[in-house]
Coordinates of C-alpha atoms and ligand atoms in Angstrom, one line a residue:
X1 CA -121.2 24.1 66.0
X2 CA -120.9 20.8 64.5
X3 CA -117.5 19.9 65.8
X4 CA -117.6 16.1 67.3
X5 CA -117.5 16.5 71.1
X6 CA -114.2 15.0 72.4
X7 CA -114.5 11.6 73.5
X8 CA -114.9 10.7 77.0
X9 CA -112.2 10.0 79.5
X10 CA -112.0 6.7 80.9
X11 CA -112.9 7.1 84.3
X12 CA -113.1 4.8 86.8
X13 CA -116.5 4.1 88.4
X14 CA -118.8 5.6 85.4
X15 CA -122.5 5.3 85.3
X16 CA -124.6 2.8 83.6
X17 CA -126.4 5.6 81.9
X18 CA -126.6 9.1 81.0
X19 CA -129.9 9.9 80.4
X20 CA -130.2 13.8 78.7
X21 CA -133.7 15.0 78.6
X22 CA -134.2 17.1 75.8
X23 CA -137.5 16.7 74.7
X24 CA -139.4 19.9 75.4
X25 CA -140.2 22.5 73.1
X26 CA -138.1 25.5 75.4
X27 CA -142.1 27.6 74.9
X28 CA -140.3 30.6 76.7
X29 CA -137.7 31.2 74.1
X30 CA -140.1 31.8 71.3
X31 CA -138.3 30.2 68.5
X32 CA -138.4 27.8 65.9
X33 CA -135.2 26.0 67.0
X34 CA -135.8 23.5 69.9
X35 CA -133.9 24.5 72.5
X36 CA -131.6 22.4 72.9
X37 CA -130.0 23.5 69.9
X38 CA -129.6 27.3 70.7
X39 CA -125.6 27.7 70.8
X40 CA -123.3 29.6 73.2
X41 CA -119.3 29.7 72.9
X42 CA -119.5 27.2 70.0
X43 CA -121.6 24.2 71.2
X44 CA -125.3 23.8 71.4
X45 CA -126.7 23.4 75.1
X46 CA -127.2 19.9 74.0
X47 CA -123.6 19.5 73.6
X48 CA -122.6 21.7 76.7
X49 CA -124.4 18.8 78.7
X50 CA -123.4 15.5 77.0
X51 CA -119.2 17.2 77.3
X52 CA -119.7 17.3 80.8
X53 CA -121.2 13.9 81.2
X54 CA -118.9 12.3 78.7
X55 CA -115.9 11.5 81.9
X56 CA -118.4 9.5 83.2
X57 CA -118.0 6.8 80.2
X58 CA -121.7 6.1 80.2
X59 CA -122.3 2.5 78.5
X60 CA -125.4 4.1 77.2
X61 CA -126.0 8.0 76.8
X62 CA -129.7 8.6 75.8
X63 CA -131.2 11.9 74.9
X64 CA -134.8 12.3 74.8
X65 CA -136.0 14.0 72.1
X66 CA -139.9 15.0 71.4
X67 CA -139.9 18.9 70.1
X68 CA -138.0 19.0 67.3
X69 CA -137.1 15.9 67.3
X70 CA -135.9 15.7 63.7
X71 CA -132.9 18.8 64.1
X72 CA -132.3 17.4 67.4
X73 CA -131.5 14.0 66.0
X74 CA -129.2 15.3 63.1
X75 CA -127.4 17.7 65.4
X76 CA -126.7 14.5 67.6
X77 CA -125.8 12.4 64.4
X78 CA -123.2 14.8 64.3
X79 CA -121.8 15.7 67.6
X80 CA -122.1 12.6 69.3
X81 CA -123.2 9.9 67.0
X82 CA -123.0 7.5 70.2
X83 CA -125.3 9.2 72.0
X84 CA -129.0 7.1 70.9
X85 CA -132.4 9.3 70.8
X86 CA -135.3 7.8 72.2
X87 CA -138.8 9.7 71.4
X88 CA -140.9 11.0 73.7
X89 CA -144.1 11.0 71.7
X90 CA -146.1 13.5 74.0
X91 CA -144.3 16.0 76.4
X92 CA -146.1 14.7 79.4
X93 CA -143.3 15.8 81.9
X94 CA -139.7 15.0 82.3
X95 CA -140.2 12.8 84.9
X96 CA -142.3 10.6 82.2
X97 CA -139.2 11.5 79.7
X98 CA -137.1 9.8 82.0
X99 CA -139.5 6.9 82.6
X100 CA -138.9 6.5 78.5
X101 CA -135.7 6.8 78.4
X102 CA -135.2 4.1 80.8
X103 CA -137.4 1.7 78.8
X104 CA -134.8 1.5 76.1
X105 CA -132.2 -0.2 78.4
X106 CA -134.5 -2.5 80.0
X107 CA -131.6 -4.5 81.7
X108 CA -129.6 -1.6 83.5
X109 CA -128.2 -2.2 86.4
X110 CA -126.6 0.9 88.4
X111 CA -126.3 4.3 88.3
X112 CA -127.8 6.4 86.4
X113 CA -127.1 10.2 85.5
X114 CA -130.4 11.9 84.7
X115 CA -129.5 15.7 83.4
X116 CA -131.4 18.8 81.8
X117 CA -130.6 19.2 78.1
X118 CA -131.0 23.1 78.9
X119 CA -128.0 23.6 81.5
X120 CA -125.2 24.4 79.5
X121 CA -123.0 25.7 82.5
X122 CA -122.9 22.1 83.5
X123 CA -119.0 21.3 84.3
X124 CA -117.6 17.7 84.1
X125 CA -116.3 18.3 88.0
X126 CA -119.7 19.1 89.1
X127 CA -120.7 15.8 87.7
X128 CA -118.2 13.9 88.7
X129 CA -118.4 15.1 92.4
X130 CA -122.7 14.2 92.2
X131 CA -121.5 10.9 91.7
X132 CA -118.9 10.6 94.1
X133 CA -121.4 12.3 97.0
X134 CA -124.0 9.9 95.7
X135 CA -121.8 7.0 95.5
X136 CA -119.9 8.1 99.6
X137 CA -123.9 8.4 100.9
X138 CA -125.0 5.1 99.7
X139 CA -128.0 7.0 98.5
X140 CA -130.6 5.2 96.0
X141 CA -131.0 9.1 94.3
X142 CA -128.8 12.4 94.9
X143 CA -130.0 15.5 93.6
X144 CA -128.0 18.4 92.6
X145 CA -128.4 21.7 94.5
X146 CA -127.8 25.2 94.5
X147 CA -127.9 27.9 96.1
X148 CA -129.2 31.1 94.5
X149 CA -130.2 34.7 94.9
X150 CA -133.2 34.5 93.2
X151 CA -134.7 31.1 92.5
X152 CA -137.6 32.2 90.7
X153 CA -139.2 29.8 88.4
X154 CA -136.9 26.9 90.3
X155 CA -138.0 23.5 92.1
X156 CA -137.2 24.2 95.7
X157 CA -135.5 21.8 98.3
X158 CA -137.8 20.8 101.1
X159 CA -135.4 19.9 103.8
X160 CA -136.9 18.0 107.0
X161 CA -135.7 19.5 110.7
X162 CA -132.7 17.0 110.6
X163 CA -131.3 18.8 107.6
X164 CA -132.3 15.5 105.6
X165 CA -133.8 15.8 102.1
X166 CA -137.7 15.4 102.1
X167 CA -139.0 16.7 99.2
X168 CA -138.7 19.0 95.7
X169 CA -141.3 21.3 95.3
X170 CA -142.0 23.0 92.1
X171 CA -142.6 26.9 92.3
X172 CA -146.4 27.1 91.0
X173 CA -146.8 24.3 93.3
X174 CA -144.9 25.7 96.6
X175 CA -146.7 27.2 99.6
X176 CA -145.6 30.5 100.4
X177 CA -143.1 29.7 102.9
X178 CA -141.4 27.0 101.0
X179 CA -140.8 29.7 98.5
X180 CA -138.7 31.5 100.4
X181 CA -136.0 28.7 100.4
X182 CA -132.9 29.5 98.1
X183 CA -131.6 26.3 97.9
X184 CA -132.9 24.5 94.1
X185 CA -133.2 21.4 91.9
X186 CA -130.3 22.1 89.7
X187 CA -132.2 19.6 87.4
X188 CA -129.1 16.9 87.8
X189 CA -129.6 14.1 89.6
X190 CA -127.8 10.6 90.1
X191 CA -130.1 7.5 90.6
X192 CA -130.2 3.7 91.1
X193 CA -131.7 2.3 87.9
X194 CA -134.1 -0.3 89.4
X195 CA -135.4 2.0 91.9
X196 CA -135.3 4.5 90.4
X197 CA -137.2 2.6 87.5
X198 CA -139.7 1.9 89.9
X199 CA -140.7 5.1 91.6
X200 CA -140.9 6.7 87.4
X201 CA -143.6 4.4 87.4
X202 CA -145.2 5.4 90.4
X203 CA -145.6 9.1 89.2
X204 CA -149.1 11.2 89.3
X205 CA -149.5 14.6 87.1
X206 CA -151.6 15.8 90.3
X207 CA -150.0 19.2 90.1
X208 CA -150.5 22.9 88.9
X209 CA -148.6 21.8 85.4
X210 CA -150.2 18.3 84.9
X211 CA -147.5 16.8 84.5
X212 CA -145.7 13.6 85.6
X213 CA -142.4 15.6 87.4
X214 CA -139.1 13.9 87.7
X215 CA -138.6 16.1 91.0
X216 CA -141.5 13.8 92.7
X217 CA -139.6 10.6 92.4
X218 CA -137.5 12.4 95.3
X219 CA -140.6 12.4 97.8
X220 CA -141.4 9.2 96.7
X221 CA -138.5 7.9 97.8
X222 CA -138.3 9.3 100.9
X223 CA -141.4 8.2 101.6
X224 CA -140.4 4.6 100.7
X225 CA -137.7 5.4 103.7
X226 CA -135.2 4.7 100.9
X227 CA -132.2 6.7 101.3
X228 CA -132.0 10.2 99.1
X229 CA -129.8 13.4 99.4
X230 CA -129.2 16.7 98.3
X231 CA -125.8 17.4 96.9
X232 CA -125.1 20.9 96.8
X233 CA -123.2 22.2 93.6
X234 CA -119.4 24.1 94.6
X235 CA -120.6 26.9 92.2
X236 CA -123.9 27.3 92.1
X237 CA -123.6 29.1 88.4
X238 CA -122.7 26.0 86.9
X239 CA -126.1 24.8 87.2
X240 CA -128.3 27.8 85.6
X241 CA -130.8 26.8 83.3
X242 CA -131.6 28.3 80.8
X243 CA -135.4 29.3 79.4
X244 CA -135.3 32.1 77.8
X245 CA -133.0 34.6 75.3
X246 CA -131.7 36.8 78.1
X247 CA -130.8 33.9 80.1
X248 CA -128.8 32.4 77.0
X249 CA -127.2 35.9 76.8
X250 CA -126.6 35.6 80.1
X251 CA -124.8 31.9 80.1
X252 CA -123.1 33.1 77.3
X253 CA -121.2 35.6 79.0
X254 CA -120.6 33.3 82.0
X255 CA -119.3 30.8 79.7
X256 CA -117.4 33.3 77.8
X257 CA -115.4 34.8 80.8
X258 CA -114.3 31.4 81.8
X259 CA -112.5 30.4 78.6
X260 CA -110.7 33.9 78.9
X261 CA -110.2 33.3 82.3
X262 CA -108.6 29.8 81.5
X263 CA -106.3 31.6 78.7
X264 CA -105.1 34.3 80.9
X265 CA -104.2 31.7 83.6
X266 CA -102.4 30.4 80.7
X267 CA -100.3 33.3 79.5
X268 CA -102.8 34.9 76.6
X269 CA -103.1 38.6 76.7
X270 CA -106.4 39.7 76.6
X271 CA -107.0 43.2 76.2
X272 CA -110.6 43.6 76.8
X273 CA -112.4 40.6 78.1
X274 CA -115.9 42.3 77.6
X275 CA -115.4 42.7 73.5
X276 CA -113.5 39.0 73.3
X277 CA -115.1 36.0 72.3
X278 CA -113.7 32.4 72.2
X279 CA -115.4 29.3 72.0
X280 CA -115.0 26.6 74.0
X281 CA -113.4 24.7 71.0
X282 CA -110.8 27.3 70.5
X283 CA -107.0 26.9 71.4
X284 CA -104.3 30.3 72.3
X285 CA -101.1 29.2 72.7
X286 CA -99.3 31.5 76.1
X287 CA -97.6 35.2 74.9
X288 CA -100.4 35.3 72.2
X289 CA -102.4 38.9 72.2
X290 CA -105.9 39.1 71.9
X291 CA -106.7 42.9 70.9
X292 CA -110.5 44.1 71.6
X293 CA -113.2 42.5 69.6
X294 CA -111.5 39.5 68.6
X295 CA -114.0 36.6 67.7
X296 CA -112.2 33.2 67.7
X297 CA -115.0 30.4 66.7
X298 CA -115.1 26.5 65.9
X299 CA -111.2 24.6 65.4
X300 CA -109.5 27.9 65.5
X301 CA -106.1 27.7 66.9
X302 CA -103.6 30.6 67.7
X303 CA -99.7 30.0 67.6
X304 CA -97.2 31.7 70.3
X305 CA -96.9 35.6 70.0
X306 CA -99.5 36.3 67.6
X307 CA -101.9 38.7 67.6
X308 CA -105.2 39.0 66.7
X309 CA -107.6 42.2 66.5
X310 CA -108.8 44.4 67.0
X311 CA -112.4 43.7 65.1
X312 CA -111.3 40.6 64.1
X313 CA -113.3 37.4 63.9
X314 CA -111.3 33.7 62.9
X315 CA -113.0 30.8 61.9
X316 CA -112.2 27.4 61.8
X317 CA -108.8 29.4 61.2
X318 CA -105.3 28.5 62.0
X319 CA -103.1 31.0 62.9
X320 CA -99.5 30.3 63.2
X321 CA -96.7 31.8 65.4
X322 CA -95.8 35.6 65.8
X323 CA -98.5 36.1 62.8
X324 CA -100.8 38.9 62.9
X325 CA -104.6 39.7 61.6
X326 CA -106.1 42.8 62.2
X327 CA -109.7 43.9 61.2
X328 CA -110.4 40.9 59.1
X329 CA -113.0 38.1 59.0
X330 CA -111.5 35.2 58.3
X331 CA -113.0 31.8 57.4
X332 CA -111.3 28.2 57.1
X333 CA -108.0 29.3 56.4
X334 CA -104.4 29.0 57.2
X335 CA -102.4 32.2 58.4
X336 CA -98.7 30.8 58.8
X337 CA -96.3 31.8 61.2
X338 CA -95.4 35.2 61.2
X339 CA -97.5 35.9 58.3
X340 CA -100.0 39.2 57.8
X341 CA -103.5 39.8 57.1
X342 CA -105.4 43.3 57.2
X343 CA -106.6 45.5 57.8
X344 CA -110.3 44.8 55.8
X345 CA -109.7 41.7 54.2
X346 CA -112.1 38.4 53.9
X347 CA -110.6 35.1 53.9
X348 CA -112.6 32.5 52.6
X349 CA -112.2 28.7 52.9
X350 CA -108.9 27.3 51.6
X351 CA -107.0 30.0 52.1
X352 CA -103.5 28.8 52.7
X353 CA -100.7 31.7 53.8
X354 CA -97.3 30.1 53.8
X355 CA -94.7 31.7 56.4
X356 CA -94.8 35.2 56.5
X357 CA -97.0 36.1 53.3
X358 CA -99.1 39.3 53.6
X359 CA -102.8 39.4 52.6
X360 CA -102.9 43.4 52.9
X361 CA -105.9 45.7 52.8
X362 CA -109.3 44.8 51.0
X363 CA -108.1 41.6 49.9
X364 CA -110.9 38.7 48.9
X365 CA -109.3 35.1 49.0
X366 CA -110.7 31.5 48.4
X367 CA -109.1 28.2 47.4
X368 CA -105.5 29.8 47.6
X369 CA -101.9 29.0 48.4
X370 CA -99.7 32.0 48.8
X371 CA -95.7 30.8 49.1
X372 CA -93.7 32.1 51.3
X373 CA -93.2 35.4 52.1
X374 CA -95.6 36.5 48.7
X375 CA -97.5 39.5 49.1
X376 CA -100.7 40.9 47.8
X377 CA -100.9 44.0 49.9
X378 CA -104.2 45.9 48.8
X379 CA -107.6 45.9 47.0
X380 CA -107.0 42.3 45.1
X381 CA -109.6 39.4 44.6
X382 CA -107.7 36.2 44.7
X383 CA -109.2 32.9 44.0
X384 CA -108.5 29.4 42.6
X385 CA -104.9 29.7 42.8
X386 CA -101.4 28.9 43.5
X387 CA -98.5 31.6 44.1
X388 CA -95.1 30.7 44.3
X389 CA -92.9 32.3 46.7
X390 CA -91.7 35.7 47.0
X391 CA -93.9 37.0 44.4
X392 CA -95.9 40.0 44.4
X393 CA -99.6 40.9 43.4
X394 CA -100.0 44.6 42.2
X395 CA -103.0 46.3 44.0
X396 CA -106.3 45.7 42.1
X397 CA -105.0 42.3 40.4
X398 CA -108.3 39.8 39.8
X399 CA -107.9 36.4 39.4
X400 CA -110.9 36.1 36.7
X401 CA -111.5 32.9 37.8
X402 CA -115.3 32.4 36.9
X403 CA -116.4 31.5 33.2
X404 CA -119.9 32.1 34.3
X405 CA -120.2 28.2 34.5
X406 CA -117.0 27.2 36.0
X407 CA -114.1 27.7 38.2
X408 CA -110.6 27.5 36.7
X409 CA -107.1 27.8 38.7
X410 CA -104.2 30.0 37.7
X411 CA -100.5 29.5 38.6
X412 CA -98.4 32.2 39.0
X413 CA -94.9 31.1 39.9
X414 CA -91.9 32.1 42.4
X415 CA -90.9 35.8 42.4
X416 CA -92.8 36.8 40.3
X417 CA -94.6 40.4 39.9
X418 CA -97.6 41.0 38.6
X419 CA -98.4 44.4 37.9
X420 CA -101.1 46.6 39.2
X421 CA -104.5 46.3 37.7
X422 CA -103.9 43.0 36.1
X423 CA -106.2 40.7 35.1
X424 CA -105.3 37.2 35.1
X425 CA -108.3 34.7 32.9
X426 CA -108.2 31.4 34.3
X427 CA -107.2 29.1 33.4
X428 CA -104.0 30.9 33.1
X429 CA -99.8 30.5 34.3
X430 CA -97.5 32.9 35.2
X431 CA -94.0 31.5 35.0
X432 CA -91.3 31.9 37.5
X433 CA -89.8 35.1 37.5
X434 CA -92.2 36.6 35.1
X435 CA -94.0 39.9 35.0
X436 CA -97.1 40.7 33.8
X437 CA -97.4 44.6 32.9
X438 CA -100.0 47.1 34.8
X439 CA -103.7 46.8 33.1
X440 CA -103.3 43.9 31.3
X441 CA -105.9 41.1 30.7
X442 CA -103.5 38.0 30.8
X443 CA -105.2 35.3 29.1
X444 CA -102.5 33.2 27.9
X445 CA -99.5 31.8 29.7
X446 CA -96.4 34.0 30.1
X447 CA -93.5 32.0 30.3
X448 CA -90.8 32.6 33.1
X449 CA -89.0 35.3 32.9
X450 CA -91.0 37.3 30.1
X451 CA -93.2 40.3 30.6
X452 CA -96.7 40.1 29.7
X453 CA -98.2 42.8 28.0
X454 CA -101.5 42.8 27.1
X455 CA -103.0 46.2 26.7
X456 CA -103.9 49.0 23.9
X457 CA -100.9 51.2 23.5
X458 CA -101.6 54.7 24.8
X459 CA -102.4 57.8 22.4
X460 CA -102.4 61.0 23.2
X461 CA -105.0 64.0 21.5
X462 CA -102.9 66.9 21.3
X463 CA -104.6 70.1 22.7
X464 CA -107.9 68.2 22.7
X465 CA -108.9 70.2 25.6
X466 CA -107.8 73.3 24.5
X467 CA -110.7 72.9 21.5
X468 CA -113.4 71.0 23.1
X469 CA -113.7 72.1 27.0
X470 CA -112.6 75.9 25.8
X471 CA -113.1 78.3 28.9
X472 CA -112.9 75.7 31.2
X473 CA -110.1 75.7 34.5
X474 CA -108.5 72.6 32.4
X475 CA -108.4 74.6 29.4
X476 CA -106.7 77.7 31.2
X477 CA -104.4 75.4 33.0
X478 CA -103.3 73.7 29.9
X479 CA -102.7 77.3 28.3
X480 CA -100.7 78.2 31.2
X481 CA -98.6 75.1 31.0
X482 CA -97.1 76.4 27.5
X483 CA -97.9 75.0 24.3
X484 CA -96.2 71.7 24.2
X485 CA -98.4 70.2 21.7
X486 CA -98.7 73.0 19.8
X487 CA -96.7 71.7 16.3
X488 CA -98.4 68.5 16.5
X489 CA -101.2 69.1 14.3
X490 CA -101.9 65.2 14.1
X491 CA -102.2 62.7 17.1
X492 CA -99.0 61.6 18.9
X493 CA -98.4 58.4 20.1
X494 CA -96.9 57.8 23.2
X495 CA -93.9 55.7 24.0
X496 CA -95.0 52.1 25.7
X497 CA -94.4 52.6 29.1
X498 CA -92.9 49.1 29.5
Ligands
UD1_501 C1 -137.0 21.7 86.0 C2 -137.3 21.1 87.4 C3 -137.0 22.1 88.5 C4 -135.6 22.6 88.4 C5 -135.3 23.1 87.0 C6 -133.8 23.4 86.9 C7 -139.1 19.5 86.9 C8 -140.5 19.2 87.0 N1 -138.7 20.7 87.4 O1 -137.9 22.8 85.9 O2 -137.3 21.5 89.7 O3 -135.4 23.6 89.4 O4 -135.6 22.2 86.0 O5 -133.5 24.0 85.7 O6 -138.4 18.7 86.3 N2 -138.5 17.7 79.3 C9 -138.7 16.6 78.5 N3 -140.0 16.1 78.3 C10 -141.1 16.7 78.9 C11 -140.8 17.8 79.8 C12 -139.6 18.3 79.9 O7 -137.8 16.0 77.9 O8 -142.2 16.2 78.8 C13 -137.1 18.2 79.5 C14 -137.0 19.6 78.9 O9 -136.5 19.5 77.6 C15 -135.9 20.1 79.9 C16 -136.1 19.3 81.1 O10 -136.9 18.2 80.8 O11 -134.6 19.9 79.4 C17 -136.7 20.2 82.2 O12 -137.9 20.7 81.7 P1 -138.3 22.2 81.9 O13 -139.7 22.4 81.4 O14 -137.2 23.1 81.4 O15 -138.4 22.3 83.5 P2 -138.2 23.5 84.4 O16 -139.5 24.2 84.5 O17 -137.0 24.3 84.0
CA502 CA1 -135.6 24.4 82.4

C-alpha cells in the first residue's frame, strides 16, 4: 500500500500538468478514510490514477487535497513524494479545485491533464490516447467518454446534430431526454492551460449542487466557438468511478481479473481466478501454479514452477523457484528456491529460508535464517535466530527468545539436531554437529559435537497404581500385565534414555 509508484516513462510529447483532484470527502462511502485512500489490488485510488498518468512525464503533478487532507498528504509523501498537494480550503466543486490547482503553476503553458482522484481503472493507454486525440484535433479541451449501460449518477455528453460536442450535463441537472444518453464524462479531460485557466474563472454554481462544475468549462468553450471534443475511451470500464463500497468491490474484481489475466497470458497457472488475488505490485514468473485462494500482496515475487495455495496469502514475500507454500500466511519473508512451507504455518518478517529448507506444520517464525536444506517440520516457534545447514528442529522446539524485556538470538550450527520438545534460552549456541536431548531447557552453550542434556532423570513408582487408583481399568490392566514390579518394594530408577 505504501510501495513508491514506479517512476514515469519518458515519453515524448508529455503534458505540462497533471492535475489530480482529490479533494472531496467521497460522502457516499460513509467512512472515515477520504476516499482517495480506499485500496484495491495493492494501491490506493489515488495511486491507481497518478500510475496511469505518470508516462505522461508531467513537469508538475498536483493533487488537490481538501477532505482529509492530512492522510492524503502523508499517503502522497510516500507514494509519490513528487507529486505537490495544493489545498482546497472549501469543496466548492471540482471545477473550482481545478481553478486552484492551476493557481499554483501560474506560468504554465500547454497541456494540461485534469483527472478524478476516484477512477482507479484509469490505464496509462487510455491516457495516453486522450492526449494523442486531443493533440490530432487541435482541440483547446478533449474530454474523455464512455459508453455505458447504465449511466446513472454520470455527467452526460450533449452532442449537437453534427455529432460535435456541445455540452456536459450533470444528471440532477439533465432534462429527461438528455438522460437517456449513454455516452458519459469519464471525469478525464485534457486542456490548454491558458484557456482553460480562463474559462475556470468564468464558472457559476447556478446548478442543482451549487457548485462551480468542471464539466461547465466544456459549454463554455463551445460557446466561445473554441474548439472542444469528446474522446471516447476503447474500454469504457477503464473509466468507472467509483463512490461507493460496492462500487470499490466492484473495481476490485475488475482490476483483479486483469492482473490474472496478464499472468495467464504469461504462462502462470491459475487454478481458480474467482478465489485468487494479486496486486498490481506483484510479479509470477511463467510455469508458476497459483492453487485456489492464493493472496499475493505488496513486493511479492514468485520464482519459476512454484506453487502457491491453496489458502495461502504472501506478503511482501519472496518466493524462489520450484518452492512451494501451502495454507500459510506469510509476511516479509524469503522462501528460497525449492524450499517448503505448510501447511498452518505463520511467517513473520525476516524470515529467511535458504534453498530447500522446510518450515512444516504449525510453525511460528520471525527474525530467522534457516541454512540450507534445515528442517523444522511441525508445531515449533522460531525466532531471533540463525540455523546452520542441514540441521533439524524436533517438533515442539521454542526458541525462548523473550526475557520479558528483551529479545536475544540463539545460534544453532550446521547439522545439527535438536531434539523434540527442546527449549533453547536465548541467548544461547548450539555447536555444529551437536544435539541437544528431547525436553531439555538448553540454557548454556553446547559445544559441537556434544549432546545436551538438560532434564530430571526419570523415576519410576512401582505399582503406584496398583495402590492408589485400586479398582480402576488402569489398575486391572496393570494386574493383567503380570507383576513386573512386584520385588521392587522401593522406587526404581530408570535408565537415561540418552
Ligand atoms: C464527476 C463529474 C461527472 C462525471 C463523473 C465521472 C463533475 C461536476 N461531474 O461527477 O460529469 O460523469 O465525475 O466519475 O465534475 N472534487 C474536489 N473538490 C470539490 C469537489 C470534487 O477535489 O470541491 C473532486 C472529488 O474528490 C472527485 C472529483 O473531484 O475526485 C469529482 O467529484 P465527485 O463529487 O466524485 O463528482 P461526480 O459526482 O462523481
Ligand atoms: Ca465521482
Amino acid at each position: 500500500m505504501t510501495q513508491p509508484l514506479p517512476p514515469g516513462a519518458t515519453a515524448e510529447g508529455g503534458v505540462a500538468a497533471v492535475v489530480v483532484l482529490a479533494a472531496g470527502q467521497g460522502t457516499r462511502m460513509k467512512s472515515s478514510l477520504p476516499k482517495v485512500l480506499h485500496t484495491l489490488g495493492g494501491r490506493s485510488m489515488l495511486g491507481h490514477v497518478l500510475a496511469a498518468a505518470a508516462p505522461l512525464a508531467a513537469r508538475h503533478t498536483l493533487v488537490v487535497v481538501g477532505a482529509g487532507r492530512e492522510a492524503v498528504e502523508d499517503h502522497l509523501a510516500q507514494v509519490a513524494p513528487g507529486a505537490q498537494p495544493v489545498l482546497q480550503e472549501q469543496q466548492r466543486g471540482s471545477g473550482h479545485a481545478a481553478a486552484v490547482a492551476l493557481a499554483a503553476v501560474p506560468d504554465l503553458d500547454g497541456p494540461v491533464l485534469l483527472v478524478n482522484g476516484d477512477a482507479p481503472l484509469l490505464r496509462p493507454e487510455t491516457v495516453t490516447a486522450l492526449l494523442d486525440a486531443h493533440r490530432a484535433a487541435g482541440n483547446v479541451l478533449t474530454v474523455l467518454t464512455a459508453e455505458v449501460d447504465d449511466p446513472t449518477g454520470l455527467g452526460r455528453i450533449v452532442r449537437g446534430a453534427d455529432g460535435a460536442v456541445r455540452a456536459i450535463v450533470e444528471e440532477r441537472d439533465a432534462t429527461p431526454e438528455q438522460r437517456t444518453v449513454r455516452e458519459v464524462n469519464a471525469g478525464v479531460y485534457v486542456g490548454e492551460a491558458a484557456p482553460l485557466r480562463r474559462a475556470l474563472g468564468l464558472l457559476g454554481e447556478d446548478n442543482d449542487q451549487g457548485e462551480q462544475y468542471l464539466t461547465d468549462v466544456l459549454g463554455l468553450l463551445v460557446a466561445e466557438g473554441a474548439p472542444v471534443g469528446g474522446a471516447p475511451a476503447e474500454d469504457p470500464v477503464d473509466v468507472l468511478g467509483c463512490n461507493d463500497r460496492r462500487e470499490l468491490a466492484a473495481r476490485r474484481r475488475t482490476l483483479n481479473d486483469r492482473v490474472l489475466d496478464e499472468l495467464m497470458r504469461a504462462g502462470v497457472t491459475v487454478v481458480d481466478p474467482a478465489t485468487t488475488w494479486v496486486d498490481v505490485t506483484v510479479t509470477v514468473a511463467p510455469d508458476a501454479l497459483l492453487e485456489p485462494g492464493a493472496q499475493l500482496r505488496g513486493t511479492t515475487s514468485v520464482g519459476t514452477g512454484a506453487v502457491v495455495g491453496p489458502d495461502t496469502t504472501l506478503v511482501d514475500t519472496e518466493v524462489g523457484a520450484g518452492a512451494g507454500v501451502v495454507r500459510s500466511h506469510v509476511l516479509g519473508a524469503v522462501v528460497g528456491p525449492e524450499a517448503t512451507v505448510g501447511p498452518f504455518s505463520y511467517l513473520r518478517p525476516g524470515t529467511r529460508l535458504a534453498a530447500g529448507a522446510k518450515v512444516g506444520a504449525f510453525v511460528e517464525t520471525k527474525n530467522v535464517e534457516v541454512g540450507e536444506g534445515s528442517k523444522v517440520p511441525h508445531l515449533s516457534y522460531v525466532g531471533d535466530a540463525t540455523i546452520g545447514r542441514g540441521a533439524n528442529i524436533g517438533a515442539a522446539t521454542v526458541f525462548v527468545n523473550y526475557d520479558g524485556v528483551e529479545k536475544h538470538h540463539t545460534t544453532v550450527g550446521d547439522h545439527v539436531r535438536i531434539g523434540s520438545d527442546t527449549m533453547l534460552v536465548a541467548p544461547v549456541t548450539v555447536g555444529d554437529g551437536a544435539y541437544t536431548a528431547a525436553g531439555s531447557v538448553i540454557t548454556t552453550d553446547v559445544p559441537p559435537g556434544a549432546m545436551g542434556v538438560a532434564r530430571a532423570r526419570q523415576r519410576n513408582v512401582a505399582r503406584w497404581v496398583q495402590r492408589r487408583r485400586p479398582g480402576t481399568a488402569a489398575a486391572k490392566a496393570a494386574e493383567a500385565a503380570g507383576d513386573a514390579g512386584a520385588d521392587a518394594a522401593a522406587d526404581t530408577r530408570a535408565e537415561a534414555s540418552e
